[in-house]
Amino acid sequence: MQKYCYLNGKIIPEDKARISISDLGILRGYGVFDFLRTYNGKPFYLREHLDRLENSAKLVGLKVPVSKSRVGEIINKLLKKNKLNEATVKIIVTGGCSVDGLICDLNHQTVIILVKEIHECSPEVYKKGIKLMTFEHQRNHPEAKTIDYI
């Protein structure tokens, strides 16, 4: 089944989504994101997640070029188009294309919104638990949700 995403003003098939090799998200890891889920087709704490996205963007010198109400509309359209009720939502804002690989044009940032089906854990996971491996790491900007997770 065809899946759809939002990219820079348009809802398009995921397999047609492309960003430029001169996007600062690719060249410099310059971007922020937020991640949430839906319950019964409604984004959970959407306003709070969008506030956090805006704050992260501000902390690294970006702005979110899509209004909060518009993001909500886009998410609802994506949920319907992808025939999803319970889903995860990832909103990404990058520095966008740069002519020199350094300077960010705040009028041409990249905005991506993805919705994906939630894969629930089996009841066995909740009964027995799972093994985890931890890794100590200090993020460059721990107060901002950046895409720099290397």
mmCIF file of C-alpha atoms in Angstrom:
data_model
loop_
_atom_site.group_PDB
_atom_site.id
_atom_site.type_symbol
_atom_site.label_atom_id
_atom_site.label_comp_id
_atom_site.label_asym_id
_atom_site.label_seq_id
_atom_site.Cartn_x
_atom_site.Cartn_y
_atom_site.Cartn_z
ATOM 1 C CA MET A 1 0.000 0.000 0.000
ATOM 2 C CA GLN A 2 1.270 3.465 -0.905
ATOM 3 C CA LYS A 3 2.413 5.562 2.093
ATOM 4 C CA TYR A 4 2.362 9.360 2.164
ATOM 5 C CA CYS A 5 4.389 12.037 3.920
ATOM 6 C CA TYR A 6 4.522 15.820 4.039
ATOM 7 C CA LEU A 7 7.517 17.570 2.507
ATOM 8 C CA ASN A 8 7.854 21.329 2.136
ATOM 9 C CA GLY A 9 4.223 22.217 1.599
ATOM 10 C CA LYS A 10 2.936 19.069 -0.110
ATOM 11 C CA ILE A 11 1.593 15.665 0.829
ATOM 12 C CA ILE A 12 3.353 13.243 -1.499
ATOM 13 C CA PRO A 13 4.060 9.505 -1.779
ATOM 14 C CA GLU A 14 6.965 8.591 0.509
ATOM 15 C CA ASP A 15 8.819 6.932 -2.354
ATOM 16 C CA LYS A 16 8.782 10.256 -4.253
ATOM 17 C CA ALA A 17 10.098 12.338 -1.336
ATOM 18 C CA ARG A 18 13.521 13.843 -1.985
ATOM 19 C CA ILE A 19 15.654 16.452 -0.278
ATOM 20 C CA SER A 20 18.656 18.160 -1.806
ATOM 21 C CA ILE A 21 22.215 17.061 -1.119
ATOM 22 C CA SER A 22 22.813 20.708 -0.178
ATOM 23 C CA ASP A 23 20.301 20.509 2.696
ATOM 24 C CA LEU A 24 21.994 21.477 5.953
ATOM 25 C CA GLY A 25 20.322 18.512 7.644
ATOM 26 C CA ILE A 26 22.474 16.281 5.416
ATOM 27 C CA LEU A 27 25.617 18.409 5.276
ATOM 28 C CA ARG A 28 25.834 19.422 8.929
ATOM 29 C CA GLY A 29 23.189 17.510 10.877
ATOM 30 C CA TYR A 30 21.490 20.890 11.345
ATOM 31 C CA GLY A 31 17.911 20.222 12.296
ATOM 32 C CA VAL A 32 15.440 19.460 15.041
ATOM 33 C CA PHE A 33 12.556 17.050 15.442
ATOM 34 C CA ASP A 34 9.785 15.986 17.720
ATOM 35 C CA PHE A 35 8.057 12.645 17.997
ATOM 36 C CA LEU A 36 4.615 11.734 19.310
ATOM 37 C CA ARG A 37 1.916 9.178 18.894
ATOM 38 C CA THR A 38 -1.809 9.138 18.353
ATOM 39 C CA TYR A 39 -4.546 7.592 20.437
ATOM 40 C CA ASN A 40 -7.848 6.918 18.661
ATOM 41 C CA GLY A 41 -6.663 8.968 15.708
ATOM 42 C CA LYS A 42 -5.830 12.045 17.791
ATOM 43 C CA PRO A 43 -2.272 13.330 18.267
ATOM 44 C CA PHE A 44 -1.372 13.003 21.946
ATOM 45 C CA TYR A 45 -0.310 16.324 23.544
ATOM 46 C CA LEU A 46 0.196 17.871 20.113
ATOM 47 C CA ARG A 47 0.411 21.467 21.362
ATOM 48 C CA GLU A 48 3.075 20.532 23.922
ATOM 49 C CA HIS A 49 5.113 18.633 21.336
ATOM 50 C CA LEU A 50 4.916 21.572 18.929
ATOM 51 C CA ASP A 51 5.942 23.958 21.713
ATOM 52 C CA ARG A 52 8.959 21.726 22.367
ATOM 53 C CA LEU A 53 9.762 21.610 18.633
ATOM 54 C CA GLU A 54 9.643 25.412 18.464
ATOM 55 C CA ASN A 55 11.843 25.686 21.536
ATOM 56 C CA SER A 56 14.388 23.236 20.107
ATOM 57 C CA ALA A 57 14.418 25.172 16.827
ATOM 58 C CA LYS A 58 14.927 28.471 18.636
ATOM 59 C CA LEU A 59 17.795 27.042 20.703
ATOM 60 C CA VAL A 60 19.741 26.082 17.570
ATOM 61 C CA GLY A 61 18.851 29.157 15.491
ATOM 62 C CA LEU A 62 16.016 27.751 13.381
ATOM 63 C CA LYS A 63 12.321 28.545 13.228
ATOM 64 C CA VAL A 64 9.375 26.291 12.509
ATOM 65 C CA PRO A 65 7.950 27.746 9.291
ATOM 66 C CA VAL A 66 4.564 25.994 9.579
ATOM 67 C CA SER A 67 1.946 27.162 12.091
ATOM 68 C CA LYS A 68 0.867 24.829 14.878
ATOM 69 C CA SER A 69 -2.697 24.693 13.565
ATOM 70 C CA ARG A 70 -1.427 23.843 10.069
ATOM 71 C CA VAL A 71 0.766 21.039 11.459
ATOM 72 C CA GLY A 72 -2.332 19.601 13.146
ATOM 73 C CA GLU A 73 -4.239 19.731 9.844
ATOM 74 C CA ILE A 74 -1.363 18.054 7.990
ATOM 75 C CA ILE A 75 -1.130 15.264 10.563
ATOM 76 C CA ASN A 76 -4.876 14.611 10.304
ATOM 77 C CA LYS A 77 -4.661 14.493 6.493
ATOM 78 C CA LEU A 78 -1.683 12.125 6.645
ATOM 79 C CA LEU A 79 -3.487 9.825 9.080
ATOM 80 C CA LYS A 80 -6.485 9.627 6.734
ATOM 81 C CA LYS A 81 -4.411 9.265 3.564
ATOM 82 C CA ASN A 82 -2.316 6.494 5.168
ATOM 83 C CA LYS A 83 -5.422 4.880 6.684
ATOM 84 C CA LEU A 84 -3.933 4.989 10.186
ATOM 85 C CA ASN A 85 -5.649 5.444 13.508
ATOM 86 C CA GLU A 86 -2.888 4.490 15.933
ATOM 87 C CA ALA A 87 0.361 5.934 14.621
ATOM 88 C CA THR A 88 3.644 7.581 15.443
ATOM 89 C CA VAL A 89 4.290 11.083 14.125
ATOM 90 C CA LYS A 90 7.730 12.557 13.493
ATOM 91 C CA ILE A 91 8.110 16.231 12.605
ATOM 92 C CA ILE A 92 11.517 17.308 11.298
ATOM 93 C CA VAL A 93 12.794 20.805 10.518
ATOM 94 C CA THR A 94 16.244 21.229 8.950
ATOM 95 C CA GLY A 95 18.246 24.243 7.918
ATOM 96 C CA GLY A 96 17.196 23.568 4.331
ATOM 97 C CA CYS A 97 19.273 24.048 1.198
ATOM 98 C CA SER A 98 22.396 26.153 1.454
ATOM 99 C CA VAL A 99 24.356 27.615 -1.440
ATOM 100 C CA ASP A 100 27.649 27.331 0.446
ATOM 101 C CA GLY A 101 26.977 24.488 2.882
ATOM 102 C CA LEU A 102 27.183 26.876 5.824
ATOM 103 C CA ILE A 103 24.573 29.616 5.736
ATOM 104 C CA CYS A 104 20.965 28.826 6.616
ATOM 105 C CA ASP A 105 18.196 30.676 4.780
ATOM 106 C CA LEU A 106 15.381 30.840 7.360
ATOM 107 C CA ASN A 107 12.908 31.385 4.523
ATOM 108 C CA HIS A 108 13.699 28.028 2.900
ATOM 109 C CA GLN A 109 13.983 25.414 5.624
ATOM 110 C CA THR A 110 13.001 21.808 5.030
ATOM 111 C CA VAL A 111 9.923 20.499 6.854
ATOM 112 C CA ILE A 112 9.080 16.807 6.882
ATOM 113 C CA ILE A 113 6.178 15.085 8.656
ATOM 114 C CA LEU A 114 6.047 11.297 8.775
ATOM 115 C CA VAL A 115 3.321 9.060 10.164
ATOM 116 C CA LYS A 116 3.975 5.376 10.718
ATOM 117 C CA GLU A 117 1.935 2.483 11.972
ATOM 118 C CA ILE A 118 2.554 1.620 15.615
ATOM 119 C CA HIS A 119 3.877 -1.859 16.176
ATOM 120 C CA GLU A 120 2.671 -2.918 19.576
ATOM 121 C CA CYS A 121 4.844 -5.126 21.738
ATOM 122 C CA SER A 122 3.574 -8.610 22.422
ATOM 123 C CA PRO A 123 2.059 -9.296 25.857
ATOM 124 C CA GLU A 124 5.072 -11.536 26.491
ATOM 125 C CA VAL A 125 7.348 -8.464 26.500
ATOM 126 C CA TYR A 126 5.321 -6.944 29.322
ATOM 127 C CA LYS A 127 5.334 -10.189 31.302
ATOM 128 C CA LYS A 128 8.992 -11.207 30.887
ATOM 129 C CA GLY A 129 10.640 -7.911 30.015
ATOM 130 C CA ILE A 130 13.481 -7.446 27.540
ATOM 131 C CA LYS A 131 17.240 -7.082 27.688
ATOM 132 C CA LEU A 132 18.705 -3.642 27.097
ATOM 133 C CA MET A 133 22.175 -2.348 26.507
ATOM 134 C CA THR A 134 22.942 1.183 27.679
ATOM 135 C CA PHE A 135 25.433 3.587 26.201
ATOM 136 C CA GLU A 136 26.704 6.664 27.987
ATOM 137 C CA HIS A 137 26.606 9.662 25.674
ATOM 138 C CA GLN A 138 26.346 13.431 26.061
ATOM 139 C CA ARG A 139 24.369 15.117 23.289
ATOM 140 C CA ASN A 140 25.743 18.372 21.880
ATOM 141 C CA HIS A 141 22.563 20.267 22.769
ATOM 142 C CA PRO A 142 20.808 18.186 25.436
ATOM 143 C CA GLU A 143 18.150 20.885 25.899
ATOM 144 C CA ALA A 144 17.107 20.642 22.207
ATOM 145 C CA LYS A 145 15.835 17.641 20.267
ATOM 146 C CA THR A 146 18.307 17.824 17.408
ATOM 147 C CA ILE A 147 18.715 15.322 14.578
ATOM 148 C CA ASP A 148 22.368 14.904 15.588
ATOM 149 C CA TYR A 149 22.241 11.473 17.217
ATOM 150 C CA ILE A 150 25.523 10.096 15.907
#
